[in-house]
Coordinates of C-alpha atoms in Angstrom, one line a residue:
M1348 CA 11.5 13.8 16.3
T1349 CA 11.7 14.3 12.6
I1350 CA 11.1 11.6 9.9
T1351 CA 12.4 12.1 6.3
T1352 CA 10.4 10.6 3.5
A1353 CA 11.9 9.0 0.4
D1354 CA 11.2 12.2 -1.6
G1355 CA 13.0 14.3 1.0
V1356 CA 10.0 15.8 2.9
Q1357 CA 10.7 16.2 6.6
L1358 CA 7.8 15.4 8.9
P1359 CA 7.4 16.1 12.6
A1360 CA 6.4 13.1 14.8
I1361 CA 5.9 12.3 18.5
L1362 CA 7.2 9.1 19.9
S1363 CA 5.4 7.9 23.1
Y1364 CA 6.6 4.9 25.0
P1365 CA 6.5 3.3 28.5
A1366 CA 8.7 4.7 31.3
S1367 CA 10.6 1.3 31.1
G1368 CA 11.7 2.1 27.5
L1369 CA 11.0 0.9 24.0
N1370 CA 10.2 -2.7 23.5
P1371 CA 10.5 -3.5 19.8
T1372 CA 9.5 -7.1 20.2
G1373 CA 5.9 -6.0 20.8
P1374 CA 3.4 -4.1 18.6
V1375 CA 3.7 -0.4 17.9
L1376 CA 0.9 2.0 16.8
I1377 CA 1.2 4.8 14.2
H1378 CA -1.4 7.5 14.8
L1379 CA -2.4 9.5 11.7
L1380 CA -4.0 12.9 12.3
D1381 CA -7.2 14.5 11.1
G1382 CA -6.9 17.4 8.8
P1383 CA -6.0 18.9 6.6
G1384 CA -3.9 21.5 8.4
V1385 CA -4.0 19.9 11.9
S1386 CA -1.1 19.8 14.3
A1387 CA 0.0 16.7 16.2
A1388 CA 0.2 18.9 19.3
R1389 CA -3.4 20.1 19.0
A1390 CA -5.3 20.0 22.2
G1391 CA -7.9 17.3 22.2
E1392 CA -6.2 15.4 19.4
P1393 CA -7.1 11.7 20.0
A1394 CA -3.6 10.6 19.1
R1395 CA -2.3 12.4 22.1
F1396 CA -4.6 10.9 24.8
V1397 CA -4.7 7.4 23.1
A1398 CA -0.9 7.3 22.8
N1399 CA -0.4 8.4 26.4
A1400 CA -2.9 5.9 27.8
L1401 CA -1.4 3.0 25.8
A1402 CA 2.1 3.9 26.9
R1403 CA 0.9 3.3 30.5
R1404 CA -0.2 -0.1 29.3
G1405 CA 3.2 -0.9 27.8
Y1406 CA 2.7 0.1 24.1
T1407 CA 4.9 2.3 22.0
S1408 CA 3.2 4.8 19.7
L1409 CA 4.3 7.2 16.9
T1410 CA 2.1 10.1 16.1
L1411 CA 2.9 11.3 12.6
E1412 CA 2.1 14.7 11.1
P1413 CA 1.6 13.9 7.4
R1414 CA 2.5 16.4 4.8
Y1415 CA -1.2 17.4 4.5
A1416 CA -0.9 19.1 7.9
R1417 CA 1.1 21.8 6.1
S1418 CA 1.1 21.5 2.4
Y1419 CA -2.3 20.2 1.6
P1420 CA -3.1 23.1 -0.9
F1421 CA -0.3 21.8 -3.2
S1422 CA -0.2 18.0 -2.5
R1423 CA -1.9 15.0 -3.9
F1424 CA -3.7 13.0 -1.2
D1425 CA -1.8 9.8 -1.9
E1426 CA 1.5 11.5 -1.3
G1427 CA 0.6 10.7 2.3
V1428 CA 1.2 7.0 1.5
T1429 CA 4.9 8.0 1.2
D1430 CA 4.7 9.6 4.6
V1431 CA 3.3 6.5 6.2
R1432 CA 5.8 4.3 4.5
A1433 CA 8.6 6.5 6.0
A1434 CA 7.2 6.0 9.5
V1435 CA 6.8 2.3 9.0
E1436 CA 10.4 1.9 7.7
M1437 CA 11.8 4.0 10.6
L1438 CA 10.1 1.7 13.1
S1439 CA 11.0 -1.4 11.2
V1440 CA 14.7 -0.7 11.3
R1441 CA 14.3 -0.3 15.1
G1442 CA 13.0 -3.8 15.3
F1443 CA 9.2 -3.4 15.2
S1444 CA 7.5 -5.8 12.9
S1445 CA 3.9 -5.7 14.2
I1446 CA 2.3 -2.3 13.4
V1447 CA -1.2 -1.0 14.0
L1448 CA -2.3 2.1 12.0
T1449 CA -4.8 4.4 13.7
G1450 CA -6.4 7.4 12.1
H1451 CA -8.6 10.2 13.3
G1452 CA -11.0 11.6 10.6
L1453 CA -8.9 12.2 7.5
G1454 CA -6.1 10.0 9.1
S1455 CA -8.4 7.0 8.9
L1456 CA -8.6 7.4 5.1
L1457 CA -4.9 7.7 4.8
A1458 CA -4.4 4.5 6.9
V1459 CA -6.7 2.6 4.5
R1460 CA -5.1 4.1 1.4
Y1461 CA -1.7 3.0 2.6
V1462 CA -2.8 -0.6 3.1
A1463 CA -4.8 -0.6 -0.1
E1464 CA -1.8 0.6 -2.1
T1465 CA 1.0 -1.5 -0.4
D1466 CA -0.7 -4.4 1.4
D1467 CA 2.3 -4.1 3.8
A1468 CA 2.4 -7.3 5.8
R1469 CA 3.8 -5.4 8.8
I1470 CA 0.4 -3.7 9.2
K1471 CA -1.6 -6.1 11.4
A1472 CA -4.7 -4.0 12.1
L1473 CA -6.4 -0.6 11.7
A1474 CA -8.3 1.6 14.1
H1475 CA -10.6 4.4 12.9
F1476 CA -11.5 7.2 15.2
A1477 CA -14.4 9.2 13.7
P1478 CA -13.7 7.6 10.3
S1479 CA -13.5 9.9 7.3
P1480 CA -16.4 10.6 5.0
D1481 CA -16.1 9.9 1.3
L1482 CA -14.6 13.3 0.5
A1483 CA -16.0 14.0 -3.0
A1484 CA -19.5 13.0 -1.9
F1485 CA -19.3 14.9 1.4
W1486 CA -18.2 18.1 -0.3
R1487 CA -20.8 17.8 -3.1
A1488 CA -23.5 17.6 -0.4
K1489 CA -22.0 20.4 1.7
L1490 CA -21.5 22.8 -1.2
G1491 CA -24.6 21.8 -3.1
S1492 CA -24.4 20.1 -6.5
Q1493 CA -24.4 23.3 -8.5
K1494 CA -21.6 25.0 -6.7
Y1495 CA -19.5 21.8 -6.5
A1496 CA -19.9 21.3 -10.3
A1497 CA -18.8 24.9 -10.9
F1498 CA -15.6 24.3 -8.8
V1499 CA -14.9 21.1 -10.7
E1500 CA -15.4 22.8 -14.1
T1501 CA -13.1 25.7 -13.0
A1502 CA -10.4 23.4 -11.7
S1503 CA -10.6 21.1 -14.8
K1504 CA -10.2 24.0 -17.1
A1505 CA -7.3 25.4 -15.1
V1506 CA -5.2 22.3 -15.1
T1507 CA -5.2 22.3 -18.9
E1508 CA -3.7 25.8 -19.0
P1509 CA -0.1 27.0 -18.1
G1510 CA 0.7 28.0 -14.6
R1511 CA -0.7 27.0 -11.2
G1512 CA -4.2 28.4 -11.7
D1513 CA -6.3 30.3 -9.1
F1514 CA -6.9 28.7 -5.7
I1515 CA -10.2 26.9 -5.1
D1516 CA -11.4 28.4 -1.8
L1517 CA -13.8 26.2 0.2
G1518 CA -13.8 28.5 3.2
D1519 CA -12.3 28.2 6.7
G1520 CA -8.8 28.1 5.4
L1521 CA -9.3 25.2 3.1
I1522 CA -7.8 26.3 -0.2
F1523 CA -6.4 24.1 -3.0
T1524 CA -4.7 24.5 -6.3
P1525 CA -6.9 23.3 -9.1
A1526 CA -4.9 20.1 -9.5
S1527 CA -5.0 19.4 -5.8
F1528 CA -8.7 20.1 -5.6
L1529 CA -9.4 17.5 -8.3
D1530 CA -7.1 15.0 -6.7
W1531 CA -8.7 15.4 -3.2
L1532 CA -12.3 16.2 -4.0
G1533 CA -12.9 15.7 -7.7
P1534 CA -15.4 13.2 -9.1
T1535 CA -12.6 10.6 -9.8
A1536 CA -10.6 11.2 -6.7
K1537 CA -9.3 8.2 -4.7
T1538 CA -10.5 9.6 -1.5
S1539 CA -13.6 7.5 -0.8
L1540 CA -13.1 5.5 2.3
T1541 CA -16.1 3.3 1.3
A1542 CA -14.4 2.4 -2.0
S1543 CA -10.9 1.9 -0.6
I1544 CA -11.8 -0.1 2.5
S1545 CA -13.3 -3.1 0.7
G1546 CA -9.8 -4.2 -0.5
V1547 CA -8.2 -4.0 2.9
A1548 CA -7.9 -7.5 4.6
R1549 CA -7.1 -6.5 8.2
P1550 CA -9.0 -6.5 11.5
M1551 CA -10.5 -3.1 12.2
F1552 CA -11.8 -1.0 15.1
F1553 CA -14.4 1.8 14.4
A1554 CA -15.3 4.4 16.9
A1555 CA -17.4 7.6 16.7
G1556 CA -19.2 10.1 18.9
D1557 CA -23.0 10.4 18.6
K1558 CA -22.6 14.2 18.3
D1559 CA -20.2 14.0 15.4
I1560 CA -22.0 15.2 12.2
S1561 CA -19.2 13.9 10.0
V1562 CA -20.1 10.3 11.0
P1563 CA -23.9 9.9 10.4
K1564 CA -26.0 7.2 11.9
G1565 CA -25.3 3.9 10.2
R1566 CA -21.9 4.8 8.9
L1567 CA -19.9 2.5 11.2
E1568 CA -22.2 -0.4 10.3
Q1569 CA -21.8 0.3 6.6
L1570 CA -18.0 0.3 6.9
K1571 CA -18.0 -2.9 9.0
S1572 CA -20.1 -4.6 6.3
L1573 CA -17.3 -3.9 3.8
S1574 CA -14.6 -5.3 6.0
L1575 CA -13.0 -8.6 4.9
F1576 CA -12.3 -9.4 8.6
A1577 CA -15.8 -8.6 9.9
K1578 CA -15.5 -11.1 12.8
Q1579 CA -12.4 -9.3 14.1
T1580 CA -13.9 -5.9 13.5
E1581 CA -15.5 -3.9 16.4
L1582 CA -17.8 -0.9 16.5
K1583 CA -18.0 1.5 19.4
A1584 CA -20.2 4.5 19.8
Y1585 CA -19.9 7.1 22.6
A1586 CA -21.8 10.1 23.9
A1587 CA -19.1 12.4 22.5
D1588 CA -18.2 14.8 19.7
H1589 CA -15.7 14.4 16.9
D1590 CA -12.7 14.6 19.3
F1591 CA -14.3 12.2 21.8
A1592 CA -14.5 14.8 24.6
G1593 CA -15.7 13.2 27.8
A1594 CA -15.1 9.7 26.4
H1595 CA -11.3 9.5 26.5
D1596 CA -11.1 6.8 29.2
A1597 CA -13.8 4.6 27.5
L1598 CA -12.1 4.9 24.1
N1599 CA -8.7 4.1 25.6
S1600 CA -10.0 1.1 27.4
D1601 CA -11.9 -0.2 24.3
V1602 CA -8.9 0.1 22.1
A1603 CA -6.7 -1.8 24.6
K1604 CA -9.3 -4.6 24.8
W1605 CA -9.5 -4.9 21.1
L1606 CA -5.8 -5.1 20.7
S1607 CA -5.7 -7.7 23.4
K1608 CA -8.3 -9.8 21.6
L1609 CA -6.1 -9.7 18.5
G1610 CA -3.1 -10.8 20.5
L1611 CA -1.4 -7.5 19.8
V1612 CA -0.2 -7.0 23.4
P1613 CA 3.1 -5.7 24.7
A1614 CA 5.5 -8.6 24.5
P1615 CA 7.7 -9.8 27.4
K1616 CA 11.1 -8.2 27.3
V1617 CA 14.0 -10.2 26.0
L1618 CA 17.7 -10.0 27.0
T1619 CA 20.2 -10.5 24.2
T1620 CA 23.9 -11.2 24.7
L1621 CA 26.7 -11.5 22.2
V1622 CA 29.0 -14.4 23.1
D1623 CA 32.1 -16.2 21.7
A1624 CA 33.4 -19.7 21.4
T1625 CA 36.3 -21.5 19.7
A1626 CA 36.1 -24.6 17.6
A1627 CA 38.5 -27.5 18.3
D1628 CA 40.8 -26.4 15.5
G1629 CA 40.9 -22.8 16.9
T1630 CA 38.4 -21.2 14.6
P1631 CA 36.7 -18.3 16.5
L1632 CA 32.9 -18.2 16.4
A1633 CA 30.3 -15.7 17.6
G1634 CA 26.7 -16.2 18.8
V1635 CA 23.7 -14.4 20.2
L1636 CA 21.9 -15.6 23.3
Y1637 CA 18.2 -14.7 23.7
A1638 CA 16.7 -15.2 27.1
P1639 CA 13.5 -14.1 28.9
A1640 CA 14.1 -10.9 30.9
T1641 CA 12.4 -12.6 33.9
G1642 CA 15.2 -15.2 34.0
S1643 CA 16.3 -18.4 32.3
N1644 CA 15.5 -22.0 33.4
P1645 CA 18.3 -24.4 32.4
A1646 CA 16.1 -27.3 33.3
K1647 CA 13.8 -26.4 30.4
P1648 CA 14.9 -27.3 26.8
A1649 CA 16.8 -24.6 25.1
F1650 CA 16.9 -23.9 21.3
L1651 CA 20.1 -24.0 19.3
M1652 CA 19.4 -22.1 16.0
I1653 CA 21.3 -22.2 12.8
H1654 CA 20.6 -19.8 9.9
G1655 CA 20.4 -20.8 6.2
W1656 CA 22.6 -20.5 3.1
T1657 CA 24.6 -17.2 3.1
G1658 CA 22.8 -16.1 6.3
D1659 CA 24.4 -15.1 9.6
I1660 CA 23.4 -14.6 13.2
M1661 CA 22.5 -11.0 12.6
R1662 CA 20.4 -11.3 9.5
S1663 CA 18.4 -14.4 9.3
S1664 CA 15.4 -16.2 10.8
S1665 CA 17.4 -16.9 13.9
H1666 CA 16.7 -13.3 15.1
W1667 CA 13.0 -13.4 14.9
L1668 CA 12.9 -17.0 16.2
G1669 CA 15.1 -16.1 19.1
Q1670 CA 13.1 -13.1 20.1
R1671 CA 9.8 -14.8 19.9
L1672 CA 10.9 -18.0 21.6
A1673 CA 12.4 -16.0 24.5
Q1674 CA 9.1 -14.2 24.8
K1675 CA 7.5 -17.7 25.2
G1676 CA 9.8 -18.5 28.0
Y1677 CA 12.5 -20.4 26.2
T1678 CA 16.2 -19.7 26.0
A1679 CA 17.3 -19.6 22.4
F1680 CA 20.8 -19.4 21.0
A1681 CA 21.7 -18.3 17.4
L1682 CA 25.1 -19.8 16.5
Q1683 CA 27.7 -19.0 13.9
V1684 CA 29.6 -21.6 12.0
R1685 CA 32.6 -21.1 9.7
S1686 CA 30.3 -21.3 6.7
S1687 CA 28.2 -18.4 7.9
G1688 CA 27.7 -15.5 5.6
F1689 CA 28.3 -15.3 1.8
R1690 CA 32.1 -15.4 2.2
G1691 CA 31.8 -18.5 4.4
V1692 CA 29.7 -20.3 1.8
V1693 CA 32.2 -19.6 -1.0
G1694 CA 35.0 -21.5 0.8
G1695 CA 33.2 -23.5 3.5
K1696 CA 32.9 -27.3 3.6
L1697 CA 30.2 -29.4 5.0
E1698 CA 32.7 -31.7 6.8
D1699 CA 34.0 -28.7 8.8
T1700 CA 30.7 -27.7 10.4
P1701 CA 30.3 -30.5 13.0
Q1702 CA 33.2 -29.2 15.2
D1703 CA 31.6 -25.7 15.1
I1704 CA 28.3 -27.1 16.3
A1705 CA 30.0 -29.2 18.9
A1706 CA 31.7 -26.1 20.3
W1707 CA 28.3 -24.4 20.8
V1708 CA 26.7 -27.5 22.3
T1709 CA 29.5 -27.6 24.8
F1710 CA 29.1 -23.9 25.4
M1711 CA 25.4 -24.3 26.3
A1712 CA 26.1 -27.4 28.5
A1713 CA 28.7 -25.4 30.5
R1714 CA 25.8 -23.0 31.3
G1715 CA 23.6 -25.8 32.5
Y1716 CA 21.6 -26.4 29.3
R1717 CA 21.8 -30.2 28.6
Q1718 CA 18.5 -30.5 26.8
L1719 CA 18.8 -28.8 23.4
I1720 CA 16.3 -28.5 20.5
A1721 CA 18.3 -27.9 17.4
E1722 CA 16.7 -25.7 14.8
G1723 CA 18.0 -25.2 11.3
H1724 CA 16.7 -23.1 8.4
S1725 CA 17.4 -24.5 4.9
T1726 CA 21.1 -25.6 4.8
G1727 CA 21.3 -24.9 8.5
G1728 CA 19.1 -27.9 8.9
L1729 CA 21.5 -30.0 6.8
W1730 CA 24.4 -28.9 9.1
I1731 CA 22.3 -30.2 12.1
S1732 CA 21.4 -33.5 10.4
N1733 CA 25.0 -34.1 9.5
Y1734 CA 26.2 -33.3 13.0
V1735 CA 23.6 -35.5 14.8
S1736 CA 23.9 -38.4 12.3
Q1737 CA 27.7 -38.4 13.0
T1738 CA 27.9 -37.8 16.7
K1739 CA 24.5 -39.1 18.0
D1740 CA 25.0 -36.3 20.6
P1741 CA 22.6 -37.2 23.4
R1742 CA 22.1 -33.5 24.4
I1743 CA 20.2 -32.9 21.2
K1744 CA 16.6 -34.0 22.2
G1745 CA 14.8 -32.8 19.1
V1746 CA 15.2 -31.0 15.7
V1747 CA 13.1 -28.3 14.0
Y1748 CA 13.6 -27.8 10.3
L1749 CA 12.5 -24.6 8.5
A1750 CA 12.3 -25.2 4.8
P1751 CA 14.7 -28.2 5.1
M1752 CA 17.4 -28.4 2.4
R1753 CA 16.9 -31.0 -0.3
D1754 CA 19.3 -33.7 -1.4
M1755 CA 21.9 -31.3 -2.8
P1756 CA 23.7 -33.5 -5.5
K1757 CA 20.3 -34.3 -7.1
H1758 CA 19.2 -30.7 -6.8
A1759 CA 22.4 -29.6 -8.7
R1760 CA 21.9 -32.2 -11.4
L1761 CA 18.3 -31.0 -12.0
A1762 CA 19.3 -27.3 -11.9
M1763 CA 22.4 -27.5 -14.1
G1764 CA 21.5 -30.4 -16.4
E1765 CA 23.5 -33.7 -16.5
D1766 CA 26.1 -32.5 -19.0
R1767 CA 26.9 -29.2 -17.3
Y1768 CA 26.9 -30.9 -13.9
A1769 CA 29.3 -33.6 -15.0
R1770 CA 31.7 -31.0 -16.6
T1771 CA 31.6 -28.9 -13.5
V1772 CA 32.4 -31.9 -11.2
V1773 CA 35.4 -32.8 -13.4
E1774 CA 36.6 -29.1 -13.3
A1775 CA 36.4 -29.2 -9.5
E1776 CA 38.1 -32.6 -9.2
E1777 CA 41.0 -31.5 -11.5
A1778 CA 41.5 -28.3 -9.4
I1779 CA 41.7 -30.4 -6.2
R1780 CA 44.1 -32.8 -7.9
D1781 CA 46.3 -29.9 -8.8
G1782 CA 46.3 -28.6 -5.3
K1783 CA 44.1 -25.6 -6.1
G1784 CA 40.8 -26.8 -4.6
A1785 CA 40.7 -23.9 -2.1
T1786 CA 41.5 -21.3 -4.7
T1787 CA 39.7 -22.3 -7.9
L1788 CA 36.3 -20.7 -8.2
I1789 CA 33.6 -22.8 -9.8
D1790 CA 31.4 -20.2 -11.6
A1791 CA 28.7 -22.0 -13.6
R1792 CA 25.0 -21.4 -14.4
F1793 CA 22.7 -22.8 -11.8
P1794 CA 19.1 -22.0 -12.6
Q1795 CA 16.3 -22.6 -10.2
P1796 CA 15.3 -26.3 -10.8
A1797 CA 11.7 -27.3 -11.4
Y1798 CA 10.3 -30.4 -9.8
D1799 CA 7.2 -32.3 -10.8
E1800 CA 4.0 -30.9 -9.2
D1801 CA 2.5 -33.1 -6.5
P1802 CA -1.2 -32.6 -5.7
R1803 CA -0.6 -33.4 -2.1
Q1804 CA 1.1 -30.1 -1.6
P1805 CA 0.2 -27.7 -4.5
M1806 CA 2.7 -24.9 -5.1
F1807 CA 2.2 -21.3 -6.1
L1808 CA 5.6 -20.1 -7.4
P1809 CA 6.9 -17.2 -9.5
L1810 CA 8.6 -18.1 -12.8
P1811 CA 12.0 -19.8 -12.1
G1812 CA 14.9 -17.5 -11.8
S1813 CA 18.4 -17.7 -13.1
G1814 CA 21.4 -18.4 -10.8
F1815 CA 25.0 -19.5 -10.7
T1816 CA 27.5 -21.3 -8.5
Y1817 CA 29.9 -19.3 -6.3
Y1818 CA 32.1 -21.8 -4.6
Y1819 CA 35.7 -22.9 -4.6
A1820 CA 36.2 -26.3 -6.0
D1821 CA 36.5 -28.2 -2.7
S1822 CA 33.5 -26.4 -1.3
F1823 CA 31.5 -27.2 -4.4
L1824 CA 32.2 -30.9 -4.2
S1825 CA 31.6 -31.0 -0.4
Y1826 CA 28.0 -29.9 -0.9
W1827 CA 27.1 -30.5 -4.5
G1828 CA 29.4 -33.3 -5.6
P1829 CA 28.2 -36.9 -6.4
G1830 CA 29.8 -38.3 -3.2
A1831 CA 28.8 -35.5 -0.8
R1832 CA 27.2 -36.2 2.6
S1833 CA 24.6 -33.6 1.6
V1834 CA 21.9 -36.2 0.6
H1835 CA 19.6 -34.8 3.3
T1836 CA 17.1 -37.6 3.2
Q1837 CA 20.0 -40.0 4.1
R1838 CA 21.3 -37.8 6.9
V1839 CA 17.9 -37.2 8.5
A1840 CA 17.2 -40.9 8.5
D1841 CA 20.0 -41.2 11.1
V1842 CA 18.5 -38.5 13.3
K1843 CA 16.7 -40.6 15.9
V1844 CA 14.9 -37.8 17.9
P1845 CA 11.5 -36.1 17.4
I1846 CA 11.4 -33.9 14.3
L1847 CA 9.2 -31.1 13.1
A1848 CA 9.6 -29.8 9.6
L1849 CA 7.9 -26.6 8.3
G1850 CA 7.5 -25.2 4.8
G1851 CA 5.3 -23.3 2.5
S1852 CA 3.7 -23.2 -0.9
R1853 CA 5.7 -20.2 -2.2
D1854 CA 9.1 -21.7 -1.5
P1855 CA 10.8 -23.3 -4.6
L1856 CA 12.7 -25.5 -2.2
T1857 CA 9.6 -27.4 -1.1
Q1858 CA 8.4 -28.3 -4.6
G1859 CA 7.2 -31.9 -5.3
A1860 CA 5.8 -32.5 -1.8
H1861 CA 9.3 -32.3 -0.4
L1862 CA 8.1 -32.0 3.2
I1863 CA 6.3 -35.3 2.9
D1864 CA 9.3 -37.1 1.4
F1865 CA 11.6 -35.5 3.9
T1866 CA 9.6 -36.5 7.0
E1867 CA 8.9 -40.0 5.6
A1868 CA 12.7 -40.5 5.2
A1869 CA 13.1 -39.3 8.8
G1870 CA 10.8 -41.9 10.2
K1871 CA 7.9 -42.3 12.6
N1872 CA 9.1 -39.5 15.0
A1873 CA 8.8 -36.8 12.3
G1874 CA 5.9 -34.6 11.4
Y1875 CA 5.4 -31.5 9.2
I1876 CA 3.4 -28.4 8.9
F1877 CA 2.7 -27.0 5.4
Y1878 CA 1.6 -23.4 5.1
G1879 CA -0.2 -23.7 1.8
G1880 CA -2.4 -21.8 -0.6
R1881 CA -1.8 -18.8 -2.9
T1882 CA -0.6 -16.8 0.1
G1883 CA 1.4 -19.5 1.7
A1884 CA 4.8 -19.2 3.2
T1885 CA 7.9 -18.3 1.3
N1886 CA 11.4 -19.7 2.1
S1887 CA 11.9 -16.8 4.6
F1888 CA 8.5 -17.3 6.3
E1889 CA 8.0 -13.5 6.1
G1890 CA 4.5 -12.8 7.5
F1891 CA 4.4 -16.2 9.1
E1892 CA 6.8 -15.6 12.0
G1893 CA 4.2 -15.6 14.7
R1894 CA 2.5 -18.8 13.4
V1895 CA 5.8 -20.6 13.0
V1896 CA 6.7 -19.9 16.6
D1897 CA 3.3 -20.7 17.9
D1898 CA 3.4 -24.1 16.0
I1899 CA 6.8 -24.9 17.4
V1900 CA 5.7 -24.2 20.9
V1901 CA 2.6 -26.4 20.5
W1902 CA 4.8 -29.2 19.2
M1903 CA 7.2 -28.7 22.2
D1904 CA 4.3 -28.9 24.6
K1905 CA 3.1 -32.2 23.0
T1906 CA 6.5 -33.8 22.5
F1907 CA 8.4 -32.8 25.7
K1908 CA 5.8 -32.8 28.4

């Protein structure tokens, strides 16, 4: 296959996957080649035998041929970061979210440079096969200090003059323009694995052959000592050369064991089905059903998931929740309401959502699911609270809230200020009185509100952003008006089932120890999990998806034995 980078470079790549097909819900490996000037199809290339062996174990792999395989004489080394990003994005749009970078020789340096430059949360671990030496130091030693210094002097002078300058020839086909030589091998080049690896906070795997002169004795131990995840970092030495000839099976087995220890194993397959329902007033609705490929068990509680504000079933937390819950053996259903999507929010009203949820509860009951755990993200949680508080539906056995919505009228007052809020309410009320509630757009400033800091749940937030309202008058009053049913602490107090609320320290919605106040309002059956610290969870829970699902499953096991 061919991958095109953001700057238009086309790169060849090899996609290896199990005979059963791609499984994007599991981890994927990106293999980066040695080099420069090495082909992905080279006989003996570790990426080939490792990818094939892992495919037989259920893993998908992408072997990428970075631009340094062809254009190294003219390229900067860190242009390879753009190449890796293109591969990561290509896999990401295909559903892969857990990625392991592996690199052979020079590829190990590129893997580290990518993470050091981007800190891409999708990269979960790195594996180094015959890890790269520090290039400038290596070539200074190989050439001798005098010859190396002469090359540096020649190249440094050439880059100040017009034109390309003469090639620097290191022998064996390794030629560089003066600028590329300095970027790759100069005294200030960013091509030291030792210097770059200390800033990479990921589990790592280091492997080398005892006959490989590019990895001297003690090198693996030195690199491990620099790892920020030393306890999750493994070293393996083999009776082998740079390409691990004679040690393929052992290396394949050790890599698979290391991945397994990290929990980066092929995930169970999930079946997804698009379905439809109709609300009592005839409104058509769509949903996505996630189920274990091994079969569903209607006797087991199933999840009913509702996205947040302006979200939808195809672009929200419901997707990653549904996938992961189904992998854990649960059936999960992502439902649409008439207020789904941005357009739905502009004109939707809180009082209309219960009939939509009721249609989906009935839909699931008709398929044998009569024990439902409702899950709502942000405003989706309010829709659930409003439904359960009104209907007391006995089929809802528990509720999970992700970043539960606050009391919306109070939130609006704090954001807009009392005067602007009062004027906006009057504007909306007058529009409704004139019969224009469904057509008069309320467009007012709505900055991100700031709540008093509470030391029980310290927050780490960016500077408050600006914002605005984008609702028709009747929709605005339905959610933000002084008499709205959107005082969430009141609604959740009427939800008399077990509750779990989750939030994080980088979500403005959870300021002021909101999770504590929310669960206290809910009563004794409610608990919370706060992902705190400077790197805590945001409102989207990006990077916390696995932890969120694991914590939900633990809560399920404790609560519904």
